Amino acid sequence: MLARIVLRGVLPYPDLPRRVQVRHRARSLATRRPWPRDETEVTGEGYARLAMLRLLALQRATRRAVQTRQRESAPLLARTAMETCIVGLWCLHDPDAARKIRESEIKVAPSLLTFMSSAGILPDSVIREAVCALGESRKLPDVRSMTEQIDSRTSATLAIHLYDTAYRPASQYFTHASGSALLRHVTAKYRYSTKPANSWARRAPVRLTDACVGLLAGALANQAAEPADLFVRYSEGHAKRVLPPLLVTISKGMARELRPADLITTLKEAEETRAHLSRCGPDDEPDDRERHLRAMYAALIPRLGIDDVPEEAIRPVVDHLVTKVLADWDAEQTGQLPRQVLAPDLGEG
């Protein structure tokens, strides 16, 4: 299962004809009505359409960054695309979105004008007095809160799935100066490197941006009472190919540590354990099956190079895997009904 997920995330996914069609229809949805000259006539849908245009630009920029192997730029562009998508969806589903966005612009106006105070052009008190005259100010909800509002109002899960799978990890590994981001400059041999380790699959930023384009375009199509099937298939097809950065990092570490001889030994032990389980019957001692499984995992951990992880951290994972394998084995045993019961002969009688 894990190998299939990883392969699906790293292998090419050619979809040029569908991407061209999606971009054309999405652009049409975003530009079908002119932008209002009167600010009071601007709606949340209007901002969502602007978000769609920005997403299309970010999609092209992200693809260009991936093609030219700009390993730092591509994740940052994809994260911006994810945020733009969430804001666009939130604008569609919050009736007061337009007003809140205007108030948020007033909120940040003083900080944007700070340079005038620093340069001695205007005192800070004058700047704040002028900004207060523009109206009430407020801060927008954070991206996580917006995502939760979207999913609760649409009974969907794709937005929160992309947020948890890609947005937060991309922030941790690429945007913020976190420990995870800084440790990318330490090699597997504990040496320093000016070139950071690539903590994400090369195509993941493109997959994420493509999924965001389809997600927001589908929401705009629903808003306009137009068919959204093309956008749904497009977004879901790309979303399930977005790998979390942590999974990529762990996979690369395991690939470095697991030598061909170790891989052969591991596969042999797995096959022996499987054969042992297949010979066991429902009435055999369950402790024997569990003992074989735990011995296999205990031998695998040092080969993967994670034997330095505290046992307290590994034990819950091993316990879960053992429990799951044994549960699957029990289900398989109880499901082995006679062929006559599963598929009776329809010719009799």
Short mmCIF file of C-alpha atoms in Angstrom, two decimals:
data_model
loop_
_atom_site.label_atom_id
_atom_site.label_comp_id
_atom_site.label_asym_id
_atom_site.label_seq_id
_atom_site.Cartn_x
_atom_site.Cartn_y
_atom_site.Cartn_z
CA MET A 1 0.00 0.00 0.00
CA LEU A 2 2.72 2.49 1.01
CA ALA A 3 4.82 1.66 -2.03
CA ARG A 4 1.82 2.26 -4.32
CA ILE A 5 1.17 5.66 -2.69
CA VAL A 6 4.81 6.71 -3.11
CA LEU A 7 5.02 5.54 -6.71
CA ARG A 8 1.80 7.33 -7.58
CA GLY A 9 3.27 10.53 -6.13
CA VAL A 10 6.63 10.42 -7.91
CA LEU A 11 5.71 9.05 -11.34
CA PRO A 12 4.59 11.38 -14.17
CA TYR A 13 0.88 12.04 -14.58
CA PRO A 14 0.44 13.35 -18.13
CA ASP A 15 -2.75 15.38 -18.48
CA LEU A 16 -1.91 18.25 -20.85
CA PRO A 17 -5.20 18.17 -22.84
CA ARG A 18 -7.29 18.16 -19.68
CA ARG A 19 -5.14 20.87 -18.08
CA VAL A 20 -5.63 23.13 -21.09
CA GLN A 21 -9.38 22.58 -20.92
CA VAL A 22 -9.47 23.21 -17.17
CA ARG A 23 -7.47 26.43 -17.47
CA HIS A 24 -9.65 27.72 -20.29
CA ARG A 25 -12.90 27.06 -18.42
CA ALA A 26 -11.53 28.38 -15.13
CA ARG A 27 -10.41 31.61 -16.77
CA SER A 28 -13.84 31.98 -18.32
CA LEU A 29 -15.51 31.54 -14.92
CA ALA A 30 -13.22 34.14 -13.35
CA THR A 31 -13.63 36.86 -15.96
CA ARG A 32 -17.26 36.50 -17.04
CA ARG A 33 -18.30 39.67 -15.16
CA PRO A 34 -16.40 42.98 -15.02
CA TRP A 35 -14.94 44.14 -11.74
CA PRO A 36 -17.34 46.65 -10.07
CA ARG A 37 -16.30 50.28 -10.09
CA ASP A 38 -18.22 50.84 -6.85
CA GLU A 39 -16.40 49.18 -3.96
CA THR A 40 -19.66 48.54 -2.13
CA GLU A 41 -20.78 46.26 -4.96
CA VAL A 42 -17.82 43.92 -4.56
CA THR A 43 -18.89 40.50 -3.24
CA GLY A 44 -17.17 37.47 -1.85
CA GLU A 45 -17.66 35.77 -5.21
CA GLY A 46 -15.79 38.65 -6.81
CA TYR A 47 -12.77 38.04 -4.60
CA ALA A 48 -13.06 34.31 -5.29
CA ARG A 49 -12.84 35.02 -9.01
CA LEU A 50 -9.72 37.13 -8.41
CA ALA A 51 -8.29 34.22 -6.42
CA MET A 52 -8.97 32.00 -9.43
CA LEU A 53 -6.95 34.29 -11.69
CA ARG A 54 -4.10 34.36 -9.19
CA LEU A 55 -4.21 30.58 -8.94
CA LEU A 56 -3.89 30.22 -12.69
CA ALA A 57 -0.82 32.48 -12.63
CA LEU A 58 0.67 30.51 -9.71
CA GLN A 59 -0.02 27.22 -11.49
CA ARG A 60 2.04 28.34 -14.46
CA ALA A 61 4.82 29.74 -12.27
CA THR A 62 4.99 26.57 -10.16
CA ARG A 63 5.18 24.35 -13.22
CA ARG A 64 7.97 26.50 -14.63
CA ALA A 65 9.86 26.32 -11.32
CA VAL A 66 9.57 22.52 -11.23
CA GLN A 67 10.65 22.15 -14.85
CA THR A 68 13.74 24.30 -14.23
CA ARG A 69 14.45 22.46 -10.94
CA GLN A 70 14.06 25.46 -8.65
CA ARG A 71 13.70 23.26 -5.60
CA GLU A 72 13.15 26.09 -3.11
CA SER A 73 10.89 28.28 -5.24
CA ALA A 74 8.44 25.56 -6.31
CA PRO A 75 7.27 24.61 -2.77
CA LEU A 76 6.87 28.27 -1.81
CA LEU A 77 4.76 28.93 -4.90
CA ALA A 78 2.65 25.83 -4.24
CA ARG A 79 2.06 26.87 -0.63
CA THR A 80 0.95 30.31 -1.83
CA ALA A 81 -1.39 28.59 -4.30
CA MET A 82 -2.90 26.52 -1.48
CA GLU A 83 -3.50 29.62 0.62
CA THR A 84 -5.02 31.44 -2.35
CA CYS A 85 -7.35 28.50 -2.98
CA ILE A 86 -8.51 28.42 0.65
CA VAL A 87 -9.13 32.16 0.71
CA GLY A 88 -11.09 31.90 -2.54
CA LEU A 89 -13.23 29.06 -1.21
CA TRP A 90 -13.79 30.93 2.05
CA CYS A 91 -14.94 34.00 0.11
CA LEU A 92 -17.57 31.87 -1.62
CA HIS A 93 -18.96 30.43 1.60
CA ASP A 94 -18.76 33.37 4.02
CA PRO A 95 -21.52 35.92 3.32
CA ASP A 96 -19.46 38.70 4.95
CA ALA A 97 -16.19 37.83 3.20
CA ALA A 98 -15.97 41.02 1.11
CA ARG A 99 -16.47 43.27 4.14
CA LYS A 100 -13.97 41.28 6.21
CA ILE A 101 -11.34 41.50 3.47
CA ARG A 102 -11.77 45.29 3.23
CA GLU A 103 -11.48 45.60 7.00
CA SER A 104 -8.36 43.43 7.01
CA GLU A 105 -6.74 45.78 4.48
CA ILE A 106 -7.44 48.69 6.84
CA LYS A 107 -5.95 46.62 9.67
CA VAL A 108 -2.58 46.27 7.95
CA ALA A 109 -2.50 49.76 6.43
CA PRO A 110 -0.54 51.38 9.31
CA SER A 111 2.25 48.80 9.04
CA LEU A 112 2.42 49.32 5.27
CA LEU A 113 2.84 53.07 5.81
CA THR A 114 5.44 52.79 8.56
CA PHE A 115 8.20 53.78 6.11
CA MET A 116 6.68 57.27 5.88
CA SER A 117 7.01 57.68 9.63
CA SER A 118 10.57 56.29 9.63
CA ALA A 119 11.55 58.68 6.84
CA GLY A 120 10.09 61.65 8.72
CA ILE A 121 7.44 62.36 6.08
CA LEU A 122 4.46 61.88 8.38
CA PRO A 123 4.31 61.19 12.11
CA ASP A 124 2.88 57.90 13.21
CA SER A 125 -0.07 59.58 14.92
CA VAL A 126 -1.16 61.23 11.65
CA ILE A 127 -0.94 57.93 9.80
CA ARG A 128 -3.12 56.16 12.36
CA GLU A 129 -5.65 58.99 12.41
CA ALA A 130 -5.97 58.88 8.61
CA VAL A 131 -6.31 55.09 8.58
CA CYS A 132 -8.99 55.15 11.30
CA ALA A 133 -11.07 57.41 9.09
CA LEU A 134 -11.26 54.62 6.50
CA GLY A 135 -13.50 52.53 8.74
CA GLU A 136 -13.44 49.58 11.11
CA SER A 137 -10.49 47.23 10.97
CA ARG A 138 -10.19 43.55 11.78
CA LYS A 139 -7.89 40.61 11.21
CA LEU A 140 -8.89 37.82 8.85
CA PRO A 141 -9.27 34.29 10.24
CA ASP A 142 -6.16 32.16 9.94
CA VAL A 143 -5.86 29.67 7.11
CA ARG A 144 -6.71 26.68 9.32
CA SER A 145 -9.92 28.32 10.55
CA MET A 146 -10.92 29.19 6.99
CA THR A 147 -10.35 25.58 5.92
CA GLU A 148 -12.46 24.22 8.74
CA GLN A 149 -15.28 26.64 7.89
CA ILE A 150 -15.16 25.57 4.24
CA ASP A 151 -15.36 21.86 5.01
CA SER A 152 -18.09 22.30 7.63
CA ARG A 153 -20.28 24.29 5.25
CA THR A 154 -19.72 22.07 2.22
CA SER A 155 -19.53 18.67 3.98
CA ALA A 156 -16.34 18.08 1.99
CA THR A 157 -12.87 17.00 3.13
CA LEU A 158 -10.53 17.73 0.22
CA ALA A 159 -9.56 21.23 1.41
CA ILE A 160 -8.63 20.08 4.91
CA HIS A 161 -6.88 17.03 3.42
CA LEU A 162 -4.64 19.24 1.27
CA TYR A 163 -4.06 21.59 4.18
CA ASP A 164 -2.87 18.77 6.46
CA THR A 165 -0.99 16.90 3.75
CA ALA A 166 0.85 19.77 2.12
CA TYR A 167 0.23 23.29 3.46
CA ARG A 168 1.39 22.81 7.04
CA PRO A 169 4.39 20.59 6.11
CA ALA A 170 5.44 23.01 3.36
CA SER A 171 5.35 25.81 5.92
CA GLN A 172 7.47 23.74 8.30
CA TYR A 173 10.09 22.65 5.77
CA PHE A 174 10.31 25.58 3.34
CA THR A 175 8.64 28.78 4.55
CA HIS A 176 9.53 29.20 8.22
CA ALA A 177 13.00 29.08 9.78
CA SER A 178 11.99 26.05 11.85
CA GLY A 179 14.25 23.30 13.12
CA SER A 180 13.06 21.04 10.29
CA ALA A 181 14.00 23.66 7.69
CA LEU A 182 17.41 24.37 9.22
CA LEU A 183 18.28 20.69 9.58
CA ARG A 184 17.93 20.32 5.82
CA HIS A 185 21.46 21.76 5.73
CA VAL A 186 22.87 18.77 7.65
CA THR A 187 23.65 15.74 5.49
CA ALA A 188 22.96 12.11 6.33
CA LYS A 189 26.63 11.87 7.38
CA TYR A 190 26.22 14.80 9.80
CA ARG A 191 28.12 17.26 7.62
CA TYR A 192 27.14 20.80 6.71
CA SER A 193 25.84 21.67 3.27
CA THR A 194 24.97 25.02 1.68
CA LYS A 195 22.56 23.13 -0.56
CA PRO A 196 19.53 22.05 1.49
CA ALA A 197 18.20 18.52 1.23
CA ASN A 198 15.17 18.18 -0.99
CA SER A 199 12.42 17.28 1.46
CA TRP A 200 9.61 16.96 -1.05
CA ALA A 201 8.94 14.93 -4.18
CA ARG A 202 9.92 16.92 -7.25
CA ARG A 203 6.42 16.88 -8.78
CA ALA A 204 4.52 17.43 -5.51
CA PRO A 205 4.31 21.27 -5.81
CA VAL A 206 2.78 20.94 -9.28
CA ARG A 207 0.32 18.29 -8.09
CA LEU A 208 -0.75 20.53 -5.20
CA THR A 209 -1.21 23.61 -7.39
CA ASP A 210 -3.16 21.66 -10.01
CA ALA A 211 -5.44 20.24 -7.31
CA CYS A 212 -6.06 23.75 -5.97
CA VAL A 213 -6.99 25.06 -9.42
CA GLY A 214 -9.53 22.28 -9.90
CA LEU A 215 -10.91 22.68 -6.38
CA LEU A 216 -11.60 26.42 -6.65
CA ALA A 217 -12.77 26.20 -10.25
CA GLY A 218 -15.26 23.50 -9.28
CA ALA A 219 -16.61 25.68 -6.47
CA LEU A 220 -17.02 28.62 -8.86
CA ALA A 221 -18.79 26.36 -11.36
CA ASN A 222 -21.21 25.21 -8.65
CA GLN A 223 -21.82 28.82 -7.70
CA ALA A 224 -22.70 29.61 -11.31
CA ALA A 225 -24.86 26.45 -11.62
CA GLU A 226 -22.56 25.05 -14.31
CA PRO A 227 -21.18 21.48 -14.67
CA ALA A 228 -18.23 20.90 -12.37
CA ASP A 229 -17.40 17.24 -13.15
CA LEU A 230 -14.27 18.16 -15.13
CA PHE A 231 -12.88 20.19 -12.23
CA VAL A 232 -13.76 17.54 -9.65
CA ARG A 233 -11.96 14.78 -11.56
CA TYR A 234 -9.00 17.05 -12.16
CA SER A 235 -8.61 18.15 -8.53
CA GLU A 236 -9.10 14.67 -7.07
CA GLY A 237 -6.73 13.09 -9.59
CA HIS A 238 -3.94 15.45 -8.59
CA ALA A 239 -4.75 15.63 -4.88
CA LYS A 240 -4.21 11.90 -4.35
CA ARG A 241 -0.76 12.27 -5.93
CA VAL A 242 0.44 14.89 -3.43
CA LEU A 243 2.93 13.25 -1.07
CA PRO A 244 3.56 14.72 2.40
CA PRO A 245 7.15 16.02 2.73
CA LEU A 246 7.74 13.91 5.84
CA LEU A 247 6.89 10.71 3.93
CA VAL A 248 9.41 11.67 1.24
CA THR A 249 12.08 12.42 3.85
CA ILE A 250 11.53 9.10 5.63
CA SER A 251 11.49 7.16 2.34
CA LYS A 252 14.79 8.72 1.24
CA GLY A 253 16.38 7.92 4.59
CA MET A 254 15.21 4.32 4.41
CA ALA A 255 16.44 3.99 0.83
CA ARG A 256 19.90 5.15 1.92
CA GLU A 257 20.06 2.74 4.85
CA LEU A 258 18.47 -0.34 3.31
CA ARG A 259 21.14 -2.15 1.31
CA PRO A 260 20.22 -4.70 -1.40
CA ALA A 261 21.30 -7.59 0.84
CA ASP A 262 19.17 -6.23 3.68
CA LEU A 263 16.23 -5.83 1.34
CA ILE A 264 16.51 -9.45 0.23
CA THR A 265 16.75 -10.61 3.84
CA THR A 266 13.72 -8.51 4.81
CA LEU A 267 11.63 -9.86 1.94
CA LYS A 268 12.66 -13.40 2.84
CA GLU A 269 11.68 -12.90 6.49
CA ALA A 270 8.36 -11.36 5.46
CA GLU A 271 7.62 -14.34 3.22
CA GLU A 272 8.53 -16.78 5.99
CA THR A 273 6.25 -14.93 8.42
CA ARG A 274 3.45 -14.96 5.88
CA ALA A 275 3.91 -18.69 5.29
CA HIS A 276 3.86 -19.31 9.04
CA LEU A 277 0.60 -17.38 9.41
CA SER A 278 -0.96 -19.26 6.50
CA ARG A 279 -0.18 -22.58 8.21
CA CYS A 280 -1.82 -21.47 11.46
CA GLY A 281 -5.41 -22.29 12.10
CA PRO A 282 -8.02 -20.44 14.16
CA ASP A 283 -7.45 -22.81 17.08
CA ASP A 284 -3.66 -22.36 17.18
CA GLU A 285 -1.98 -20.34 19.91
CA PRO A 286 -2.34 -16.59 19.05
CA ASP A 287 0.80 -15.69 21.02
CA ASP A 288 2.89 -17.67 18.55
CA ARG A 289 1.63 -15.59 15.62
CA GLU A 290 2.26 -12.35 17.46
CA ARG A 291 5.75 -13.50 18.46
CA HIS A 292 6.70 -14.14 14.84
CA LEU A 293 5.42 -10.72 13.75
CA ARG A 294 7.25 -8.85 16.48
CA ALA A 295 10.49 -10.69 15.70
CA MET A 296 10.21 -9.61 12.05
CA TYR A 297 9.69 -5.95 12.97
CA ALA A 298 12.48 -6.07 15.55
CA ALA A 299 14.90 -7.27 12.87
CA LEU A 300 13.68 -4.68 10.36
CA ILE A 301 14.17 -1.57 12.53
CA PRO A 302 18.03 -1.62 12.61
CA ARG A 303 18.16 -2.17 8.84
CA LEU A 304 16.09 0.98 8.27
CA GLY A 305 18.52 3.07 10.28
CA ILE A 306 15.96 4.05 12.90
CA ASP A 307 17.39 2.04 15.77
CA ASP A 308 18.46 5.34 17.40
CA VAL A 309 14.80 6.34 17.82
CA PRO A 310 13.63 5.76 21.42
CA GLU A 311 11.84 2.48 21.93
CA GLU A 312 8.91 4.34 23.50
CA ALA A 313 8.34 6.11 20.17
CA ILE A 314 8.58 2.96 18.05
CA ARG A 315 6.53 0.67 20.28
CA PRO A 316 3.08 2.22 19.51
CA VAL A 317 3.76 1.93 15.78
CA VAL A 318 4.81 -1.72 16.03
CA ASP A 319 1.85 -2.49 18.30
CA HIS A 320 -0.52 -0.99 15.75
CA LEU A 321 1.01 -2.89 12.83
CA VAL A 322 0.95 -6.19 14.72
CA THR A 323 -2.66 -5.66 15.78
CA LYS A 324 -3.70 -4.78 12.24
CA VAL A 325 -1.97 -7.79 10.66
CA LEU A 326 -3.48 -10.16 13.20
CA ALA A 327 -6.94 -8.61 12.73
CA ASP A 328 -6.65 -9.02 8.97
CA TRP A 329 -5.56 -12.64 9.49
CA ASP A 330 -8.55 -13.32 11.74
CA ALA A 331 -10.92 -11.73 9.22
CA GLU A 332 -9.46 -13.87 6.47
CA GLN A 333 -9.88 -17.03 8.52
CA THR A 334 -13.52 -16.32 9.42
CA GLY A 335 -14.27 -15.36 5.83
CA GLN A 336 -13.18 -18.68 4.35
CA LEU A 337 -16.68 -20.10 3.79
CA PRO A 338 -17.37 -23.12 1.58
CA ARG A 339 -17.67 -22.38 -2.08
CA GLN A 340 -21.30 -23.57 -2.11
CA VAL A 341 -22.22 -20.89 0.40
CA LEU A 342 -20.33 -18.08 -1.40
CA ALA A 343 -21.41 -19.07 -4.93
CA PRO A 344 -24.08 -21.76 -5.10
CA ASP A 345 -24.66 -23.65 -8.30
CA LEU A 346 -27.42 -21.73 -10.05
CA GLY A 347 -28.15 -24.68 -12.32
CA GLU A 348 -29.56 -26.88 -9.56
CA GLY A 349 -33.31 -27.02 -8.94
#
